[in-house]
Amino acid sequence: MGGIMVLLLLIITLHVNLGHDDANMTMRCTDKEREALLAFKQGLIMDEHSQVIFSSWGTEAAKQDCCRWEGVSCDNQTGHVVQLDLRGNYYLQGTMISPKLIELKHLKYLNLSRIDFGGSQVPYFIGSLTNLRYLDLSWCSLGGKFPIQVGNLTNLQHLDLGYIDFSGNVENLDWLPRLSSLTYLDLSDNNLSNVFYWPEAVNKLPKLTTLRLQNCSLPSPPVRSTLSNINSSKSLSSIDLSLNRLSTSSIFLWMSNYSTSLVDLYLFFNQLEGAEPHSFSTLCSLQSLDLSGNNLSGQFSRFVPTCAQNSLESLWLHGNQLSGRIPESIGQMSKLEHLNLGMNALEGVISDSHFSKLSKLSYLDLSSNSLVLNFQSN
Ligand SMILES: *[C@@H]1O[C@H](CO)[C@@H](O)[C@H](O)[C@H]1NC(C)=O
Ligand SMILES: *[C@@H]1O[C@H](CO)[C@@H](O)[C@H](O)[C@H]1NC(C)=O
Ligand SMILES: *[C@@H]1O[C@H](CO)[C@@H](O)[C@H](O)[C@H]1NC(C)=O
Ligand SMILES: *[C@@H]1O[C@H](CO)[C@@H](O)[C@H](O)[C@H]1NC(C)=O
Ligand SMILES: *[C@@H]1O[C@H](CO)[C@@H](O)[C@H](O)[C@H]1NC(C)=O
Ligand SMILES: *[C@@H]1O[C@H](CO)[C@@H](O)[C@H](O)[C@H]1NC(C)=O
Ligand SMILES: *[C@@H]1O[C@H](CO)[C@@H](O)[C@H](O)[C@H]1NC(C)=O
Ligand SMILES: *[C@@H]1O[C@H](CO)[C@@H](O)[C@H](O)[C@H]1NC(C)=O
Ligand SMILES: CC(=O)N[C@H]1CO[C@H](CO)[C@@H](O)[C@@H]1O
């Protein structure tokens, strides 16, 4: 009886093992790729925290298949490493990004966001990983000059090189138009003060939907004429150019070309002053508009696209010099959740009708104006 049990168990175990091997036969990564990953790990500082994250990584026989390592994914047909994703591991630190990473030739997705590499040189070989679709090195604390070699990554759809601390300026964006599949671009916190023709580079990206250039010392595009004749991308839906030095209304003109697609527009803390009366009148899809901390003057209604009355959820205009009355039509913006008009020169009476349909409003700031509030007791 006991003998039969043992035999049965043996058969079951054998069966399970066989199934296991079958299913994962094609998942085995190549020696080169395994070594490249181990070299990458060598560039990280191993403390108690990271040892836990990397406990599945190793040279032992049981850990041979790097496709099963934490953060690594392989193509399930070829077994090649296609993804290295260490996202969310906020306390990882390293001394360098190993040049051996170049062996991961099939890599499509690389996310090292927020790993602190202590200011070590950004690896320029990154331009050789030409299969990359997603590259995210944001907040990585790398040094050296901005890697224009990324312009060789012509398959990229998502590029995030924001908040990295590169030294010096990005001298031009001549490398950018080659990335014609880009849908997402974030170069925030790089110094682009010499790049006057940035709208032209952006306009050459036909699929771009998100553009983030926060805190880039971005200058105003020169004059209208240089902006005409552009083969414009019509897909941009989110633009964040906050914390720059934009001052002229040519920027509004450029944006008006995205009138059918633009959903989020962030321009806070620039030096914007005037605007032609109808700059915003065509931005009918807007949900969020943030123009706070500029020097905008004139009537409030110039900066509110009335055609977006039914889509606007957030409107931030505080810290400008807007004057005149707040029209009662604002009470029709039934989706509005956040409204900040503080620190302007607005005047007149605010009454119930200003809020007639604002049932979703959860944040309201009207402070530091000259408004008279006149509400019925209910
Ligand atoms: C293999 O990968 C493809 C695409 O990544 C996926 O659609 C498919 O379900 C995977 N097959 C298996 C067996 O995991
Ligand atoms: C990379 O990881 C971060 C979290 O660490 C995440 O916010 C970001 O969306 C990821 N990037 C991509 C391209 O998936
Ligand atoms: C990438 O681009 C740079 C400059 O744009 C160029 O010098 C280099 O030869 C290209 N190739 C690689 C593999 O980086
Ligand atoms: C950006 O570069 C310009 C010109 O090199 C320089 O004057 C400016 O101070 C830099 N801006 C920042 C925020 O470092
Ligand atoms: C903007 O960039 C400058 C220079 O790189 C930096 O000192 C400053 O902290 C950044 N500001 C924000 C709000 O990120
Ligand atoms: C906007 O598009 C129109 C044509 O739709 C074009 O004539 C004009 O030059 C464009 N302006 C800008 C600033 O891109
Ligand atoms: C504009 O884009 C279209 C479609 O991508 C392309 O065929 C055309 O050559 C471009 N024109 C210019 C002037 O770049
Ligand atoms: C803001 O604009 C007004 C004119 O509307 C001008 O007098 C003032 O100097 C500007 N302030 C700044 C800080 O640019
Ligand atoms: C049957 C079996 O063990 N399958 C494994 C094959 O490898 C993948 C990816 O590492 C595992 O998730 C499966 O459990």
Short mmCIF file of C-alpha atoms and ligand atoms in Angstrom, two decimals:
data_model
loop_
_atom_site.label_atom_id
_atom_site.label_comp_id
_atom_site.label_asym_id
_atom_site.label_seq_id
_atom_site.Cartn_x
_atom_site.Cartn_y
_atom_site.Cartn_z
CA MET A 1 0.00 0.00 0.00
CA GLY A 2 2.76 2.45 1.08
CA GLY A 3 4.75 1.50 -2.05
CA ILE A 4 1.86 2.37 -4.33
CA MET A 5 1.40 5.75 -2.67
CA VAL A 6 5.07 6.61 -3.19
CA LEU A 7 4.85 5.52 -6.81
CA LEU A 8 1.70 7.60 -7.34
CA LEU A 9 3.33 10.63 -5.78
CA LEU A 10 6.39 10.11 -7.97
CA ILE A 11 4.24 9.97 -11.09
CA ILE A 12 2.36 13.11 -10.08
CA THR A 13 5.57 14.98 -9.33
CA LEU A 14 7.13 13.88 -12.61
CA HIS A 15 4.06 14.98 -14.47
CA VAL A 16 4.02 18.40 -12.84
CA ASN A 17 7.71 18.90 -13.58
CA LEU A 18 7.29 17.94 -17.21
CA GLY A 19 4.36 20.32 -17.66
CA HIS A 20 6.36 23.06 -16.04
CA ASP A 21 9.33 22.58 -18.35
CA ASP A 22 7.15 22.42 -21.44
CA ALA A 23 5.36 25.64 -20.68
CA ASN A 24 8.57 27.50 -20.06
CA MET A 25 10.88 25.97 -22.61
CA THR A 26 10.78 29.02 -24.85
CA MET A 27 11.08 31.47 -21.96
CA ARG A 28 14.77 30.80 -21.30
CA CYS A 29 16.78 33.95 -21.84
CA THR A 30 20.13 33.80 -23.59
CA ASP A 31 23.42 33.79 -21.64
CA LYS A 32 24.28 37.19 -23.06
CA GLU A 33 21.07 38.73 -21.90
CA ARG A 34 21.35 37.15 -18.46
CA GLU A 35 24.88 38.50 -18.10
CA ALA A 36 23.80 41.93 -19.27
CA LEU A 37 21.10 42.02 -16.60
CA LEU A 38 23.50 40.84 -13.92
CA ALA A 39 25.96 43.55 -14.97
CA PHE A 40 23.14 46.08 -14.70
CA LYS A 41 22.44 44.83 -11.18
CA GLN A 42 26.13 45.29 -10.33
CA GLY A 43 25.66 48.98 -11.06
CA LEU A 44 23.09 49.18 -8.28
CA ILE A 45 23.78 49.47 -4.59
CA MET A 46 22.58 46.37 -2.78
CA ASP A 47 21.16 47.08 0.63
CA GLU A 48 18.49 45.23 2.58
CA HIS A 49 15.78 46.91 0.60
CA SER A 50 17.15 46.20 -2.88
CA GLN A 51 18.18 42.67 -1.94
CA VAL A 52 14.52 41.90 -1.45
CA ILE A 53 13.58 43.39 -4.81
CA PHE A 54 16.34 41.45 -6.56
CA SER A 55 16.00 38.20 -4.67
CA SER A 56 14.80 36.45 -7.81
CA TRP A 57 17.91 37.56 -9.72
CA GLY A 58 21.02 35.37 -9.49
CA THR A 59 23.46 32.88 -10.94
CA GLU A 60 22.23 29.78 -9.09
CA ALA A 61 20.86 26.94 -11.21
CA ALA A 62 17.30 27.58 -10.02
CA LYS A 63 17.54 31.18 -11.18
CA GLN A 64 18.91 30.54 -14.66
CA ASP A 65 15.84 31.78 -16.45
CA CYS A 66 16.09 35.56 -16.23
CA CYS A 67 12.66 35.82 -17.83
CA ARG A 68 11.31 35.00 -14.39
CA TRP A 69 13.23 37.71 -12.61
CA GLU A 70 11.37 40.52 -10.94
CA GLY A 71 10.95 43.42 -13.36
CA VAL A 72 12.07 41.43 -16.41
CA SER A 73 9.76 40.24 -19.18
CA CYS A 74 10.57 38.22 -22.26
CA ASP A 75 8.94 37.75 -25.60
CA ASN A 76 7.00 34.53 -25.12
CA GLN A 77 7.89 33.33 -28.62
CA THR A 78 11.59 34.13 -28.90
CA GLY A 79 12.52 34.27 -25.22
CA HIS A 80 14.39 37.53 -25.69
CA VAL A 81 14.25 40.11 -22.93
CA VAL A 82 11.85 42.81 -24.08
CA GLN A 83 11.08 44.66 -20.87
CA LEU A 84 13.00 45.96 -17.89
CA ASP A 85 10.68 47.72 -15.53
CA LEU A 86 11.82 48.63 -12.03
CA ARG A 87 9.02 51.09 -11.50
CA GLY A 88 7.84 52.09 -8.12
CA ASN A 89 11.05 51.03 -6.37
CA TYR A 90 11.59 54.51 -5.06
CA TYR A 91 14.59 53.91 -2.86
CA LEU A 92 16.85 52.16 -5.34
CA GLN A 93 20.28 53.67 -5.70
CA GLY A 94 23.07 52.95 -8.11
CA THR A 95 26.52 54.04 -9.20
CA MET A 96 26.08 53.60 -12.95
CA ILE A 97 23.88 52.19 -15.73
CA SER A 98 26.07 49.36 -16.97
CA PRO A 99 27.17 49.62 -20.62
CA LYS A 100 26.40 45.91 -20.89
CA LEU A 101 22.74 46.83 -21.09
CA ILE A 102 23.47 47.34 -24.78
CA GLU A 103 23.29 43.55 -25.13
CA LEU A 104 19.54 43.68 -24.57
CA LYS A 105 19.03 44.39 -28.24
CA HIS A 106 15.39 43.33 -28.24
CA LEU A 107 14.39 45.61 -25.39
CA LYS A 108 11.16 47.47 -26.10
CA TYR A 109 10.42 48.92 -22.69
CA LEU A 110 12.91 50.41 -20.26
CA ASN A 111 11.70 52.11 -17.11
CA LEU A 112 14.31 53.10 -14.54
CA SER A 113 12.32 56.09 -13.31
CA ARG A 114 13.41 57.43 -9.90
CA ILE A 115 16.44 55.21 -9.46
CA ASP A 116 19.10 57.49 -8.01
CA PHE A 117 22.30 56.95 -10.00
CA GLY A 118 24.12 59.61 -7.99
CA GLY A 119 24.78 61.87 -10.96
CA SER A 120 26.79 59.31 -12.92
CA GLN A 121 27.14 59.82 -16.65
CA VAL A 122 24.09 59.10 -18.75
CA PRO A 123 24.91 56.17 -21.05
CA TYR A 124 25.05 57.51 -24.59
CA PHE A 125 24.87 53.94 -25.93
CA ILE A 126 21.17 54.21 -25.18
CA GLY A 127 20.88 55.36 -28.80
CA SER A 128 21.70 51.82 -29.91
CA LEU A 129 18.68 50.20 -28.30
CA THR A 130 16.71 50.84 -31.46
CA ASN A 131 13.83 48.52 -30.62
CA LEU A 132 12.78 50.69 -27.68
CA ARG A 133 9.16 51.81 -27.69
CA TYR A 134 9.12 53.18 -24.14
CA LEU A 135 12.01 54.92 -22.43
CA ASP A 136 11.52 56.43 -19.01
CA LEU A 137 14.55 57.75 -17.12
CA SER A 138 12.67 60.52 -15.35
CA TRP A 139 13.95 61.63 -11.91
CA CYS A 140 16.97 59.33 -12.33
CA SER A 141 19.67 61.71 -11.15
CA LEU A 142 22.08 61.14 -13.99
CA GLY A 143 24.80 63.53 -15.13
CA GLY A 144 26.52 64.46 -18.33
CA LYS A 145 25.02 66.21 -21.29
CA PHE A 146 21.54 65.58 -22.58
CA PRO A 147 21.71 62.39 -24.72
CA ILE A 148 20.68 63.57 -28.19
CA GLN A 149 21.47 60.01 -29.25
CA VAL A 150 17.89 59.18 -28.30
CA GLY A 151 17.12 60.69 -31.71
CA ASN A 152 18.24 57.34 -33.14
CA LEU A 153 15.42 55.51 -31.37
CA THR A 154 13.01 55.90 -34.24
CA ASN A 155 10.50 53.39 -32.85
CA LEU A 156 9.95 55.33 -29.63
CA GLN A 157 6.38 56.06 -28.68
CA HIS A 158 7.01 57.29 -25.15
CA LEU A 159 10.04 59.35 -24.11
CA ASP A 160 10.46 60.74 -20.62
CA LEU A 161 13.74 62.48 -19.85
CA GLY A 162 12.34 64.95 -17.32
CA TYR A 163 13.92 65.99 -14.00
CA ILE A 164 17.27 64.28 -14.49
CA ASP A 165 19.82 67.05 -13.80
CA PHE A 166 21.75 66.94 -17.06
CA SER A 167 24.47 69.55 -17.25
CA GLY A 168 24.39 72.37 -19.77
CA ASN A 169 21.68 73.21 -22.24
CA VAL A 170 19.84 71.21 -24.84
CA GLU A 171 21.20 73.17 -27.81
CA ASN A 172 18.56 72.20 -30.32
CA LEU A 173 15.74 69.80 -31.07
CA ASP A 174 17.01 68.80 -34.50
CA TRP A 175 17.07 65.18 -33.34
CA LEU A 176 13.39 65.20 -32.39
CA PRO A 177 11.49 64.98 -35.71
CA ARG A 178 13.04 61.56 -36.43
CA LEU A 179 10.95 60.18 -33.58
CA SER A 180 7.85 60.28 -35.70
CA SER A 181 5.97 57.64 -33.68
CA LEU A 182 6.13 59.60 -30.41
CA THR A 183 2.84 60.01 -28.61
CA TYR A 184 4.29 61.18 -25.27
CA LEU A 185 7.22 63.56 -24.76
CA ASP A 186 8.47 64.90 -21.45
CA LEU A 187 11.68 66.94 -21.34
CA SER A 188 10.78 68.92 -18.21
CA ASP A 189 13.53 70.61 -16.21
CA ASN A 190 16.04 70.60 -19.08
CA ASN A 191 17.36 73.99 -20.16
CA LEU A 192 15.93 74.79 -23.60
CA SER A 193 16.56 78.53 -23.42
CA ASN A 194 18.36 78.53 -26.78
CA VAL A 195 15.71 76.56 -28.62
CA PHE A 196 13.52 79.26 -30.15
CA TYR A 197 12.00 77.03 -32.79
CA TRP A 198 10.63 74.38 -30.45
CA PRO A 199 7.04 74.62 -31.79
CA GLU A 200 8.30 73.64 -35.22
CA ALA A 201 10.05 70.55 -33.88
CA VAL A 202 6.92 69.60 -31.96
CA ASN A 203 4.68 70.17 -34.95
CA LYS A 204 6.65 67.59 -36.88
CA LEU A 205 5.50 64.80 -34.56
CA PRO A 206 2.24 63.72 -36.18
CA LYS A 207 1.11 61.37 -33.39
CA LEU A 208 2.05 63.39 -30.32
CA THR A 209 -0.73 63.59 -27.76
CA THR A 210 1.13 64.72 -24.63
CA LEU A 211 3.82 67.39 -24.42
CA ARG A 212 5.47 68.31 -21.13
CA LEU A 213 8.12 70.99 -21.06
CA GLN A 214 7.87 72.33 -17.50
CA ASN A 215 10.62 74.55 -16.13
CA CYS A 216 12.74 74.52 -19.32
CA SER A 217 13.53 78.27 -19.54
CA LEU A 218 11.53 77.96 -22.73
CA PRO A 219 11.55 81.18 -24.77
CA SER A 220 8.57 82.54 -26.64
CA PRO A 221 8.45 81.41 -30.23
CA PRO A 222 9.78 84.36 -32.27
CA VAL A 223 7.18 85.68 -34.69
CA ARG A 224 4.07 84.47 -36.35
CA SER A 225 5.56 84.04 -39.78
CA THR A 226 7.99 81.38 -38.63
CA LEU A 227 5.10 79.38 -37.29
CA SER A 228 3.08 79.33 -40.45
CA ASN A 229 3.54 76.65 -43.04
CA ILE A 230 3.90 73.97 -40.45
CA ASN A 231 2.74 70.45 -41.04
CA SER A 232 0.97 70.51 -37.77
CA SER A 233 0.19 67.58 -35.57
CA LYS A 234 -3.51 67.73 -34.85
CA SER A 235 -3.45 65.14 -32.13
CA LEU A 236 -2.05 67.07 -29.15
CA SER A 237 -4.44 66.82 -26.25
CA SER A 238 -2.29 67.75 -23.28
CA ILE A 239 0.23 70.59 -23.20
CA ASP A 240 2.19 71.59 -20.11
CA LEU A 241 4.52 74.54 -20.62
CA SER A 242 4.40 75.83 -17.05
CA LEU A 243 7.28 77.57 -15.28
CA ASN A 244 8.87 78.98 -18.42
CA ARG A 245 9.52 82.41 -19.89
CA LEU A 246 6.72 82.54 -22.42
CA SER A 247 5.56 86.08 -22.93
CA THR A 248 4.06 86.78 -26.30
CA SER A 249 0.72 85.86 -27.71
CA SER A 250 2.30 83.83 -30.52
CA ILE A 251 2.01 80.97 -28.09
CA PHE A 252 -1.77 81.31 -28.08
CA LEU A 253 -1.74 81.39 -31.83
CA TRP A 254 0.24 78.17 -31.98
CA MET A 255 -2.21 76.52 -29.62
CA SER A 256 -5.26 77.61 -31.52
CA ASN A 257 -4.16 75.09 -34.14
CA TYR A 258 -4.88 72.29 -31.72
CA SER A 259 -8.37 73.55 -31.08
CA THR A 260 -10.14 70.31 -31.82
CA SER A 261 -7.88 68.10 -29.72
CA LEU A 262 -6.70 70.15 -26.75
CA VAL A 263 -8.06 68.88 -23.42
CA ASP A 264 -5.48 70.05 -20.85
CA LEU A 265 -3.53 73.27 -21.08
CA TYR A 266 -1.10 74.28 -18.35
CA LEU A 267 0.73 77.59 -18.64
CA PHE A 268 1.11 78.63 -15.01
CA PHE A 269 4.03 80.81 -13.97
CA ASN A 270 5.07 82.27 -17.28
CA GLN A 271 5.20 85.93 -18.27
CA LEU A 272 2.09 86.02 -20.40
CA GLU A 273 0.52 89.44 -20.68
CA GLY A 274 -2.07 90.16 -23.28
CA ALA A 275 -3.93 87.92 -25.60
CA GLU A 276 -5.86 88.67 -28.70
CA PRO A 277 -9.55 88.76 -27.85
CA HIS A 278 -10.39 85.44 -29.42
CA SER A 279 -7.31 83.35 -28.70
CA PHE A 280 -9.25 80.96 -26.56
CA SER A 281 -12.56 81.05 -28.32
CA THR A 282 -11.79 77.99 -30.43
CA LEU A 283 -10.49 75.69 -27.66
CA CYS A 284 -13.82 73.96 -27.30
CA SER A 285 -12.62 70.60 -25.93
CA LEU A 286 -10.77 72.01 -22.92
CA GLN A 287 -11.27 70.32 -19.56
CA SER A 288 -8.41 71.93 -17.63
CA LEU A 289 -7.03 75.40 -18.13
CA ASP A 290 -4.33 76.81 -15.87
CA LEU A 291 -3.06 80.31 -16.61
CA SER A 292 -2.28 81.26 -13.02
CA GLY A 293 0.75 83.29 -12.00
CA ASN A 294 1.10 85.28 -15.21
CA ASN A 295 0.44 88.94 -15.86
CA LEU A 296 -2.73 88.61 -17.89
CA SER A 297 -4.89 91.68 -17.96
CA GLY A 298 -8.23 92.60 -19.43
CA GLN A 299 -11.67 91.13 -19.10
CA PHE A 300 -12.05 87.76 -17.46
CA SER A 301 -14.13 86.44 -20.36
CA ARG A 302 -11.23 86.79 -22.82
CA PHE A 303 -9.54 83.87 -21.19
CA VAL A 304 -12.49 81.57 -20.85
CA PRO A 305 -13.52 79.69 -23.95
CA THR A 306 -17.29 80.02 -23.84
CA CYS A 307 -17.60 77.10 -26.24
CA ALA A 308 -15.95 74.90 -23.58
CA GLN A 309 -18.71 75.76 -21.13
CA ASN A 310 -19.86 72.16 -21.11
CA SER A 311 -16.45 70.52 -20.83
CA LEU A 312 -14.37 72.65 -18.43
CA GLU A 313 -13.65 70.90 -15.14
CA SER A 314 -10.81 73.04 -13.81
CA LEU A 315 -10.11 76.71 -14.30
CA TRP A 316 -7.15 78.36 -12.61
CA LEU A 317 -6.64 82.05 -13.31
CA HIS A 318 -5.36 83.29 -9.95
CA GLY A 319 -2.43 85.64 -9.63
CA ASN A 320 -3.08 87.74 -12.73
CA GLN A 321 -4.50 91.20 -13.31
CA LEU A 322 -7.90 90.31 -14.69
CA SER A 323 -10.45 93.04 -14.32
CA GLY A 324 -14.15 93.63 -14.81
CA ARG A 325 -17.06 91.49 -13.80
CA ILE A 326 -17.42 87.76 -13.68
CA PRO A 327 -20.23 87.01 -16.13
CA GLU A 328 -23.20 85.02 -14.86
CA SER A 329 -22.68 82.60 -17.73
CA ILE A 330 -20.02 80.97 -15.60
CA GLY A 331 -22.92 79.43 -13.72
CA GLN A 332 -23.66 77.29 -16.77
CA MET A 333 -20.37 75.35 -16.56
CA SER A 334 -21.98 72.28 -15.15
CA LYS A 335 -18.81 70.15 -15.05
CA LEU A 336 -16.70 72.67 -13.17
CA GLU A 337 -15.00 71.19 -10.09
CA HIS A 338 -12.13 73.62 -9.40
CA LEU A 339 -12.33 77.36 -9.81
CA ASN A 340 -9.58 79.69 -8.63
CA LEU A 341 -9.87 83.37 -9.54
CA GLY A 342 -8.05 84.71 -6.48
CA MET A 343 -5.60 87.60 -6.56
CA ASN A 344 -6.94 89.50 -9.54
CA ALA A 345 -8.70 92.84 -9.94
CA LEU A 346 -12.19 91.46 -10.48
CA GLU A 347 -15.16 93.47 -9.30
CA GLY A 348 -18.94 93.49 -9.24
CA VAL A 349 -21.55 91.39 -7.53
CA ILE A 350 -21.45 87.60 -7.20
CA SER A 351 -24.89 86.14 -6.79
CA ASP A 352 -26.70 82.80 -6.83
CA SER A 353 -26.94 82.81 -10.59
CA HIS A 354 -23.15 82.58 -10.86
CA PHE A 355 -23.50 79.13 -9.37
CA SER A 356 -26.80 78.00 -10.82
CA LYS A 357 -25.48 74.78 -12.40
CA LEU A 358 -22.18 74.35 -10.59
CA SER A 359 -23.31 71.35 -8.60
CA LYS A 360 -19.93 69.61 -8.97
CA LEU A 361 -17.87 72.51 -7.66
CA SER A 362 -15.64 71.33 -4.82
CA TYR A 363 -12.95 74.04 -4.77
CA LEU A 364 -13.61 77.76 -5.01
CA ASP A 365 -11.22 80.65 -4.41
CA LEU A 366 -12.31 84.22 -5.11
CA SER A 367 -10.06 85.87 -2.53
CA SER A 368 -8.15 89.11 -3.01
CA ASN A 369 -10.51 90.72 -5.49
CA SER A 370 -13.06 93.50 -5.05
CA LEU A 371 -16.15 91.35 -5.23
CA VAL A 372 -19.44 91.85 -3.45
CA LEU A 373 -21.11 88.61 -2.43
CA ASN A 374 -24.88 88.70 -2.50
CA PHE A 375 -26.59 85.39 -1.85
CA GLN A 376 -30.06 84.45 -0.79
CA SER A 377 -30.17 82.79 2.56
CA ASN A 378 -30.97 79.35 1.11
C1 LIG B 1 2.37 35.91 -25.85
O1 LIG B 1 2.47 37.30 -26.00
C2 LIG B 1 1.43 37.87 -26.72
C3 LIG B 1 1.73 39.33 -26.95
O2 LIG B 1 2.64 39.84 -26.03
C4 LIG B 1 0.14 37.66 -25.94
O3 LIG B 1 -0.94 38.23 -26.65
C5 LIG B 1 -0.09 36.18 -25.75
O4 LIG B 1 -1.23 35.98 -24.95
C6 LIG B 1 1.11 35.55 -25.08
N1 LIG B 1 0.93 34.11 -25.04
C7 LIG B 1 1.10 33.39 -23.95
C8 LIG B 1 0.89 31.93 -24.08
O5 LIG B 1 1.41 33.90 -22.87
C1 LIG B 2 7.66 54.17 -15.15
O1 LIG B 2 7.45 53.96 -13.77
C2 LIG B 2 6.86 55.06 -13.09
C3 LIG B 2 6.76 54.71 -11.62
O2 LIG B 2 8.02 54.49 -11.06
C4 LIG B 2 5.51 55.33 -13.67
O3 LIG B 2 4.93 56.46 -13.04
C5 LIG B 2 5.64 55.59 -15.17
O4 LIG B 2 4.37 55.74 -15.74
C6 LIG B 2 6.36 54.44 -15.86
N1 LIG B 2 6.62 54.80 -17.24
C7 LIG B 2 6.13 54.14 -18.28
C8 LIG B 2 6.58 54.59 -19.62
O5 LIG B 2 5.37 53.19 -18.15
C1 LIG B 3 23.09 58.31 -32.83
O1 LIG B 3 23.02 59.69 -33.02
C2 LIG B 3 24.25 60.38 -32.87
C3 LIG B 3 23.99 61.87 -32.96
O2 LIG B 3 22.70 62.19 -33.35
C4 LIG B 3 25.24 59.87 -33.87
O3 LIG B 3 26.46 60.55 -33.76
C5 LIG B 3 25.43 58.39 -33.66
O4 LIG B 3 26.30 57.87 -34.62
C6 LIG B 3 24.10 57.67 -33.73
N1 LIG B 3 24.22 56.25 -33.48
C7 LIG B 3 24.25 55.64 -32.28
C8 LIG B 3 24.36 54.16 -32.32
O5 LIG B 3 24.20 56.23 -31.22
C1 LIG B 4 19.61 78.18 -18.97
O1 LIG B 4 20.64 78.52 -19.83
C2 LIG B 4 20.82 79.92 -20.01
C3 LIG B 4 21.83 80.15 -21.12
O2 LIG B 4 22.87 79.24 -21.08
C4 LIG B 4 21.23 80.52 -18.69
O3 LIG B 4 21.42 81.92 -18.82
C5 LIG B 4 20.14 80.25 -17.66
O4 LIG B 4 20.53 80.72 -16.39
C6 LIG B 4 19.85 78.76 -17.58
N1 LIG B 4 18.67 78.58 -16.75
C7 LIG B 4 18.65 77.84 -15.65
C8 LIG B 4 17.36 77.77 -14.92
O5 LIG B 4 19.64 77.27 -15.23
C1 LIG B 5 13.50 74.69 -12.15
O1 LIG B 5 14.81 74.48 -12.58
C2 LIG B 5 15.78 75.11 -11.77
C3 LIG B 5 17.13 74.94 -12.42
O2 LIG B 5 17.29 73.68 -12.96
C4 LIG B 5 15.71 74.52 -10.38
O3 LIG B 5 16.66 75.17 -9.54
C5 LIG B 5 14.33 74.74 -9.81
O4 LIG B 5 14.20 74.10 -8.57
C6 LIG B 5 13.27 74.17 -10.76
N1 LIG B 5 11.97 74.58 -10.27
C7 LIG B 5 10.96 73.73 -10.18
C8 LIG B 5 9.70 74.30 -9.66
O5 LIG B 5 11.04 72.55 -10.50
C1 LIG B 6 -2.53 76.90 -38.05
O1 LIG B 6 -3.17 76.18 -39.08
C2 LIG B 6 -3.48 76.95 -40.21
C3 LIG B 6 -4.19 76.07 -41.19
O2 LIG B 6 -5.07 75.24 -40.54
C4 LIG B 6 -2.20 77.48 -40.81
O3 LIG B 6 -2.50 78.30 -41.91
C5 LIG B 6 -1.44 78.29 -39.77
O4 LIG B 6 -0.21 78.68 -40.28
C6 LIG B 6 -1.23 77.47 -38.52
N1 LIG B 6 -0.64 78.32 -37.52
C7 LIG B 6 0.21 77.91 -36.62
C8 LIG B 6 0.66 78.95 -35.69
O5 LIG B 6 0.60 76.76 -36.55
C1 LIG B 7 2.91 66.70 -44.06
O1 LIG B 7 2.51 65.45 -43.59
C2 LIG B 7 2.06 64.58 -44.59
C3 LIG B 7 1.52 63.33 -43.92
O2 LIG B 7 2.34 62.92 -42.89
C4 LIG B 7 3.20 64.32 -45.55
O3 LIG B 7 2.77 63.45 -46.57
C5 LIG B 7 3.68 65.62 -46.15
O4 LIG B 7 4.80 65.41 -46.96
C6 LIG B 7 4.06 66.61 -45.06
N1 LIG B 7 4.35 67.90 -45.63
C7 LIG B 7 5.40 68.65 -45.26
C8 LIG B 7 5.53 69.98 -45.92
O5 LIG B 7 6.21 68.28 -44.41
C1 LIG B 8 2.22 93.49 -15.83
O1 LIG B 8 1.53 94.20 -16.84
C2 LIG B 8 1.33 95.56 -16.55
C3 LIG B 8 0.53 96.16 -17.68
O2 LIG B 8 -0.68 95.50 -17.82
C4 LIG B 8 2.67 96.26 -16.41
O3 LIG B 8 2.47 97.59 -16.03
C5 LIG B 8 3.50 95.55 -15.34
O4 LIG B 8 4.79 96.09 -15.30
C6 LIG B 8 3.59 94.07 -15.63
N1 LIG B 8 4.27 93.41 -14.54
C7 LIG B 8 5.25 92.54 -14.71
C8 LIG B 8 5.81 91.94 -13.46
O5 LIG B 8 5.67 92.23 -15.80
C1 LIG B 9 3.85 25.99 -15.64
C2 LIG B 9 4.78 27.04 -15.15
O1 LIG B 9 5.53 26.86 -14.20
N1 LIG B 9 4.76 28.18 -15.82
C3 LIG B 9 5.60 29.30 -15.48
C4 LIG B 9 6.43 29.70 -16.66
O2 LIG B 9 7.06 30.96 -16.47
C5 LIG B 9 6.16 32.00 -16.22
C6 LIG B 9 6.90 33.33 -16.27
O3 LIG B 9 8.00 33.38 -15.45
C7 LIG B 9 5.49 31.73 -14.88
O4 LIG B 9 4.61 32.79 -14.55
C8 LIG B 9 4.72 30.44 -15.00
O5 LIG B 9 4.15 30.11 -13.75
#
